[in-house]
XYZ file of C-alpha atoms in Angstrom:
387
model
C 21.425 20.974 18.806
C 18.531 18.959 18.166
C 17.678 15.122 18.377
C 18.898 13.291 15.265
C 15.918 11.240 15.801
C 13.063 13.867 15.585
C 10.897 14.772 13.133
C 8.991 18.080 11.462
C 6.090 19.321 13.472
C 3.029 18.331 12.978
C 4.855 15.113 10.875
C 4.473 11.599 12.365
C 5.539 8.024 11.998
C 2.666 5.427 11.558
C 3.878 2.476 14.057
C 2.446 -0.859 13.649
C -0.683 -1.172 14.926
C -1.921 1.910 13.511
C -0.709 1.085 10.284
C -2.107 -1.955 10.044
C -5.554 -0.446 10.744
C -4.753 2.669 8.033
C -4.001 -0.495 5.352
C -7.156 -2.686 5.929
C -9.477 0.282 6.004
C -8.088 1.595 3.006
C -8.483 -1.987 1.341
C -11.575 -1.750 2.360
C -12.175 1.732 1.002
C -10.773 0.853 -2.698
C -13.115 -2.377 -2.938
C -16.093 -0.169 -1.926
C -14.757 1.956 -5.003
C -14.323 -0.551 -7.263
C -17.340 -2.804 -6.786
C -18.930 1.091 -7.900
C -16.250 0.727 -11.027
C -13.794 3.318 -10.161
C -10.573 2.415 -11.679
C -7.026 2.591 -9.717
C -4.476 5.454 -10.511
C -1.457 6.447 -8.759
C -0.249 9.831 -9.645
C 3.522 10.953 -8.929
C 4.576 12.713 -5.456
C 5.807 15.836 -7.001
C 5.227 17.429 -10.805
C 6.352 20.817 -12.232
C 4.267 23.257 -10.171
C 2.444 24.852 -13.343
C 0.648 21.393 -13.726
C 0.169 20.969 -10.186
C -1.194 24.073 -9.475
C -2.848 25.479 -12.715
C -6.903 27.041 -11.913
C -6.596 25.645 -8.451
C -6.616 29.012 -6.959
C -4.419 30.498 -3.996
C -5.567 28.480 -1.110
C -3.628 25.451 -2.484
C -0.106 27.317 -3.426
C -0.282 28.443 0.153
C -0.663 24.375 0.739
C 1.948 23.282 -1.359
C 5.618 22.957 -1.068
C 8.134 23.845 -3.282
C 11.740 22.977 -4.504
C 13.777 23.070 -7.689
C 14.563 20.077 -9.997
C 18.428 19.374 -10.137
C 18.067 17.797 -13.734
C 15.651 20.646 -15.176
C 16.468 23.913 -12.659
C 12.553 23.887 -12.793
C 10.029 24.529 -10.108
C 8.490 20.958 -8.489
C 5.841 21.007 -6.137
C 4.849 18.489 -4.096
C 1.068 17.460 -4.248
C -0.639 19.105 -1.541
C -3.909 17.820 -3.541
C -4.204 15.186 -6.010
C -7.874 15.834 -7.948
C -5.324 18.360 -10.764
C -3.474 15.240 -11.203
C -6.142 12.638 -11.548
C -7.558 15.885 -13.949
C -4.292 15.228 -15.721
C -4.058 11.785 -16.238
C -8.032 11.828 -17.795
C -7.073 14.471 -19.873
C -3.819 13.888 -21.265
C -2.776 9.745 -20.737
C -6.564 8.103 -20.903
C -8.091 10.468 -23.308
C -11.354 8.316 -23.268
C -14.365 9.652 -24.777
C -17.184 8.714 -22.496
C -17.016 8.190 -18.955
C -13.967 7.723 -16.957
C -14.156 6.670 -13.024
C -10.985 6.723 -11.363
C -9.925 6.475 -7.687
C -6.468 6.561 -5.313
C -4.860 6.719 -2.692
C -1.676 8.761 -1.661
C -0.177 10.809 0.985
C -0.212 14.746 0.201
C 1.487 17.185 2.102
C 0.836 20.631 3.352
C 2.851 23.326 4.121
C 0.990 23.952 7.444
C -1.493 22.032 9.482
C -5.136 21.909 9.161
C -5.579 21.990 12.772
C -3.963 22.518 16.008
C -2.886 18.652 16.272
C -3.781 18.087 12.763
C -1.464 16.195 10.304
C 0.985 18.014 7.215
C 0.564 14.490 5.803
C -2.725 13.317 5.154
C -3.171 10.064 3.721
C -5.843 10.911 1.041
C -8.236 8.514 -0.332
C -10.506 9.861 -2.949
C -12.572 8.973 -6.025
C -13.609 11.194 -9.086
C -16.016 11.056 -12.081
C -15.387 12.446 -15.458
C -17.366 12.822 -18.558
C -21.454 13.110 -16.746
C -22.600 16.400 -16.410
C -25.805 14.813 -14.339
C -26.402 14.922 -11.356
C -26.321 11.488 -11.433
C -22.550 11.400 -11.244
C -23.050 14.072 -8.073
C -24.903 11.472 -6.504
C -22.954 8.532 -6.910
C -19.931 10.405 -5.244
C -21.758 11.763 -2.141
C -23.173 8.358 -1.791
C -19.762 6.614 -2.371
C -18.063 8.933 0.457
C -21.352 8.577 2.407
C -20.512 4.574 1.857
C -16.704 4.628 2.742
C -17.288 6.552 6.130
C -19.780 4.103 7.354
C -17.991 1.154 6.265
C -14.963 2.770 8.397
C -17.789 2.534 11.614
C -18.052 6.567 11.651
C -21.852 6.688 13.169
C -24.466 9.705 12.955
C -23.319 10.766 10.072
C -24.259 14.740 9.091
C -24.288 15.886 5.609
C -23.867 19.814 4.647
C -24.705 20.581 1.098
C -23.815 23.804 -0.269
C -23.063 24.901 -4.344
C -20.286 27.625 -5.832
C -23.188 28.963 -8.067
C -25.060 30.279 -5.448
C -22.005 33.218 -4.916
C -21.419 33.422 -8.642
C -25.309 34.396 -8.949
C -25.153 36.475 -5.979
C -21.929 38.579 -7.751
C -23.348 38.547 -10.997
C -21.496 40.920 -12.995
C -20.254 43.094 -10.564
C -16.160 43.448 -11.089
C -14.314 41.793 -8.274
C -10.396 41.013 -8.115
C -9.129 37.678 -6.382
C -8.015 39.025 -3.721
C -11.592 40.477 -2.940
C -12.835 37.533 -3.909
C -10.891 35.377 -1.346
C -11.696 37.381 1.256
C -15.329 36.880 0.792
C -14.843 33.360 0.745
C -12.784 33.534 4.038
C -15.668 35.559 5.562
C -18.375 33.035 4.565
C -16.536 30.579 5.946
C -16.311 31.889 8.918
C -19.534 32.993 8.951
C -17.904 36.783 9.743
C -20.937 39.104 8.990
C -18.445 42.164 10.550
C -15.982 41.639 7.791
C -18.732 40.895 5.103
C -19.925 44.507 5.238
C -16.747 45.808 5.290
C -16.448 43.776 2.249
C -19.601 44.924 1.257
C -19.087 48.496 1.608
C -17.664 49.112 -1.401
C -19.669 46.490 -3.384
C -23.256 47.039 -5.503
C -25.917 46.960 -2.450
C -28.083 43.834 -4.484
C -24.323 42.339 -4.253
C -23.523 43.230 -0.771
C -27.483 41.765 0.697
C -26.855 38.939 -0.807
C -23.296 37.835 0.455
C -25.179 39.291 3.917
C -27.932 36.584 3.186
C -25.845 33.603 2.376
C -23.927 33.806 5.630
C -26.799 33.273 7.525
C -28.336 29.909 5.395
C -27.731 27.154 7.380
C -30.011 24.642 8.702
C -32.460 21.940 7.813
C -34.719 21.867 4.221
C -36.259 25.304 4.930
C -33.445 26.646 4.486
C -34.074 26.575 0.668
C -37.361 28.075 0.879
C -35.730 30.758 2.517
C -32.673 31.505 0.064
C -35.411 31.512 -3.056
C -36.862 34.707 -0.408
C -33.765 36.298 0.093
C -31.110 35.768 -2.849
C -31.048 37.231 -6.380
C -34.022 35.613 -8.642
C -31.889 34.567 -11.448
C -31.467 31.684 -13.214
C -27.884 30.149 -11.501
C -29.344 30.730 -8.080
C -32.355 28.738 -9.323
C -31.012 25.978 -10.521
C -28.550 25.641 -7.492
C -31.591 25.551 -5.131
C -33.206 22.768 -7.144
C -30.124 20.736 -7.784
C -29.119 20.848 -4.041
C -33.423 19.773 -3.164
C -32.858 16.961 -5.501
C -30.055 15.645 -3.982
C -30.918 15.651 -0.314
C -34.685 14.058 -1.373
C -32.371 11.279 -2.637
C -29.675 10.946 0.281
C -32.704 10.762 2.467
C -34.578 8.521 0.796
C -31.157 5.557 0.714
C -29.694 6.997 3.040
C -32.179 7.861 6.118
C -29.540 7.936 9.348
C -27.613 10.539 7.515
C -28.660 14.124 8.894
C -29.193 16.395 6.003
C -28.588 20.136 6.198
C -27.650 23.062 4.226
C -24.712 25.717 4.826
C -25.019 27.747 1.934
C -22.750 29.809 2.772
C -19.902 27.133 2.659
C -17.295 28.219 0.097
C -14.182 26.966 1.829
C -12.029 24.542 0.170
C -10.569 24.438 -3.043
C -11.584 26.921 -5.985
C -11.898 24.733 -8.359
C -15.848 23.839 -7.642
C -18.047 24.837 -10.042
C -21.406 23.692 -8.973
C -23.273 21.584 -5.725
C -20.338 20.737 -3.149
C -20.710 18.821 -0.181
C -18.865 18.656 3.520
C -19.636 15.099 5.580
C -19.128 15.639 9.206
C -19.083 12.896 11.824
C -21.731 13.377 15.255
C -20.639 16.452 16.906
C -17.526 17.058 14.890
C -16.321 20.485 14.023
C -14.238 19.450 11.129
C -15.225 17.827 8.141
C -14.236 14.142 7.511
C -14.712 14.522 3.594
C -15.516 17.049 1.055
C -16.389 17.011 -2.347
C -18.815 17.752 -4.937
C -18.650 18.879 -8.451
C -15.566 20.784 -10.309
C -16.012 20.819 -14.400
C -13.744 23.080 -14.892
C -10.420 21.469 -13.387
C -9.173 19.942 -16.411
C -9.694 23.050 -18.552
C -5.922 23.307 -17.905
C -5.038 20.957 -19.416
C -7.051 21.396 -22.537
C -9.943 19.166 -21.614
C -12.561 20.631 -19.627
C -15.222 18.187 -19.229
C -17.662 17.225 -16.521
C -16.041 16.556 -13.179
C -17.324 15.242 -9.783
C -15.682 13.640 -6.848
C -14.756 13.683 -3.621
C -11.840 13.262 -1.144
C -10.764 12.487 2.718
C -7.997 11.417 5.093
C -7.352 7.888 5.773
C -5.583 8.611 9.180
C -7.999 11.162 10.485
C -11.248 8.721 9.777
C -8.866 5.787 11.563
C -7.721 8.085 14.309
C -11.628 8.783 15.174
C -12.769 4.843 15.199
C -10.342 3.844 16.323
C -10.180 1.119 13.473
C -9.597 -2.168 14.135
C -6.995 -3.491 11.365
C -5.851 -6.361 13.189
C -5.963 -9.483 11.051
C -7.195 -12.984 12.550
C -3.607 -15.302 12.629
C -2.490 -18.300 12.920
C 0.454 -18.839 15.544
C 3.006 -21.716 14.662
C 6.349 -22.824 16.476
C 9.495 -23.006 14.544
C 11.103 -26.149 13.270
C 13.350 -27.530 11.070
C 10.537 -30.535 10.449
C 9.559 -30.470 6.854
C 5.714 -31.124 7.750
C 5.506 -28.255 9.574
C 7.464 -26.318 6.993
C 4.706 -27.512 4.268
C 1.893 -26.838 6.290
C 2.928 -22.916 7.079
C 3.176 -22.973 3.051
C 0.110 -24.488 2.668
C -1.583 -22.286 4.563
C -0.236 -19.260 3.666
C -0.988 -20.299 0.157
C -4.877 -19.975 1.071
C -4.435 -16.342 2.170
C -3.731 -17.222 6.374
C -1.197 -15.244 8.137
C 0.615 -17.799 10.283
C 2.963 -16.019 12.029
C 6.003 -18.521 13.357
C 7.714 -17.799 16.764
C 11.470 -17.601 16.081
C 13.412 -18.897 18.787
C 13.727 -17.447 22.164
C 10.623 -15.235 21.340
C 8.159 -17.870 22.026
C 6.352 -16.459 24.590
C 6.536 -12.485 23.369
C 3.427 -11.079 22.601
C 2.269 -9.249 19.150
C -0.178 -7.637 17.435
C -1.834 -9.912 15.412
C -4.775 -11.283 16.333
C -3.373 -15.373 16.224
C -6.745 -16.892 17.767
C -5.012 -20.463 16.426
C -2.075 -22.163 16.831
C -0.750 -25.127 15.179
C 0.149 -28.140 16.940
C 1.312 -31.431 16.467
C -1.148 -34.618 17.331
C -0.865 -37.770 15.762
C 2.200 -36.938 13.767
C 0.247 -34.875 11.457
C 0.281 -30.937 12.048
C -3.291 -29.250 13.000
C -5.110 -26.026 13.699
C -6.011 -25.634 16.433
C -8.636 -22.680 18.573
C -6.049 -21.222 21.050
């Protein structure tokens, strides 16, 4: 019989100290998206799972939980994602005409981990644009994730760019089912040539060179040059290539510490993308820290399909690698019954201090707040006081 007291695999409490650092770092994160005018939204846990998971392809079913509603009988999921439901809420309760910036920041939960000691409840932070076709509005998310990741204290920062048109040119016209379809994206991923002509083998052979060529783009800015050489000369292809140039000439010229590359093979993720997508990786990390790019089809749903680009990562995974400190500068008072006191820790606490009072017997116990004062009595009047 097991422990009363133990939890899920791969599900965690967050104790204090951690949480505290998770909190201010995602303060921080929000104000980084609002000073850029991304409005606040906080979608439900769980919706009926034709909402949730509507044109999000199979990757995130397999993600998401299920249960039935006791009031309805229905089918909930719970969000394993939450870019559909941000879709949602700009198609259906904002409605707005022009352009509509919104942010959040939830937990999610996944049926299985992304990793061997990875979480099934990431804390996602994210921030998407609607209603810009541009690639203005591409840039102003890569450089707003680019933004939140160094304000976290993540250093070398490496940027992958990559774009869902480039496998949609390279398929063309040939019929494909999903199933076929996910398995080529599984391969690319993986950067499995083996399975790619097995793939191939019963594919057009201008279809099956080209998924053989995309698996081995990667690299720096050549890397272009090279796909206009070996990929399909049409038009999608084309404009991929020169969307994804533009972008990393302007990353590079604001943002010159970031490492630029190109894996143009990168299709994993969600299905939803419809054109340049983007993976940010910290200095010799294997797994991405945030991924993103551009998805105009999402809220086509939902009877809206407009322009779409964002991007999204996990609070507790960034923390966990910076080891983030939250801890917030404190003032340390005794307790007392004497009304001065009393009105002071008001006071104070009225400006935005934390004065943290030590109850009785606990005086000399030690926390986790950073109390670098005190305050102290001299002169009848209460001060504060460097500890």
């Amino acid at each position: 019989m097991s422990s009363a007291w133990l939890l899920p695999e791969h599900i965690a409490d967050v104790l204090p100290h951690e949480a505290r650092r998770i909190e201010e770092l995602r303060r921080i994160m929000l104000d980084a998206a609002r000073t850029c005018g991304y409005e606040l939204v906080m979608p439900p846990l769980l919706e009926y799972i034709e909402s949730l998971l509507s044109g999000t392809g199979h990757e995130l079913d397999l993600k998401t939980f299920k249960l039935v509603d006791q009031l309805s009988g229905r089918t909930l999921g719970v969000r394993a994602d939450t870019t559909p439901q941000v879709a949602r809420i700009d198609a259906h309760l904002l409605n707005r005409a022009g352009l509509t910036r919104l942010c959040y920041c939830g937990p999610v939960l996944h049926t299985r981990p992304a990793g061997l000691h990875g979480s099934r409840e990431p804390l996602q932070f994210g921030a998407e644009t609607y209603g810009h076709a541009g690639l203005e509005a591409d840039l102003e998310v890569l450089e707003l994730a680019i933004d939140c990741l160094s304000l976290a204290g993540i250093q070398g920062l490496v940027l992958d760019l990559s774009d869902a048109r480039l496998l949609r040119g390279v398929l063309g016209s040939a019929a494909i089912s999903a199933s076929v379809l996910e398995a080529v994206q599984s391969a690319l991923a993986a950067k499995d040539r083996a399975e790619l002509e097995a793939i191939g083998a019963e594919l057009p052979p201008a279809v099956r060179d080209g998924l053989l060529a995309l698996v081995d783009l990667y690299g720096d800015s050549g890397v272009l040059d090279l796909a206009r050489q070996r990929l399909p000369a049409v038009p999608m292809i084309e404009a991929a290539l020169a969307d994804l140039a533009w972008l990393a000439r302007h990353i590079g010229a604001v943002h010159p510490a970031v490492t630029v590359g190109f894996d143009l093979g990168d299709m994993s993720g969600h299905a939803y993308y419809s054109g340049a997508r983007f993976a940010i990786y910290g200095r010799g990390g294997i797994d991405a820290l945030a991924r993103g790019g551009r998805y105009d089809d999402v809220g086509a749903v939902f009877g809206r399909k407009r322009p779409a680009a964002g991007f999204s990562l996990d609070l507790k995974t960034v923390v966990g690698l910076v080891g983030f400190d939250g801890r917030r500068s404190a003032i340390r008072a005794p307790w007392s019954e004497d009304p001065g006191l009393r009105a002071e820790v008001r006071r104070l606490r009225g400006e935005g201090h934390a004065v943290v009072c030590a109850l009785p017997g606990h005086e000399h116990e030690a926390d986790e707040f950073d109390c670098d004062r005190e305050l102290v009595a001299e002169h009848g009047q209460w001060q504060v006081r460097l500890r």
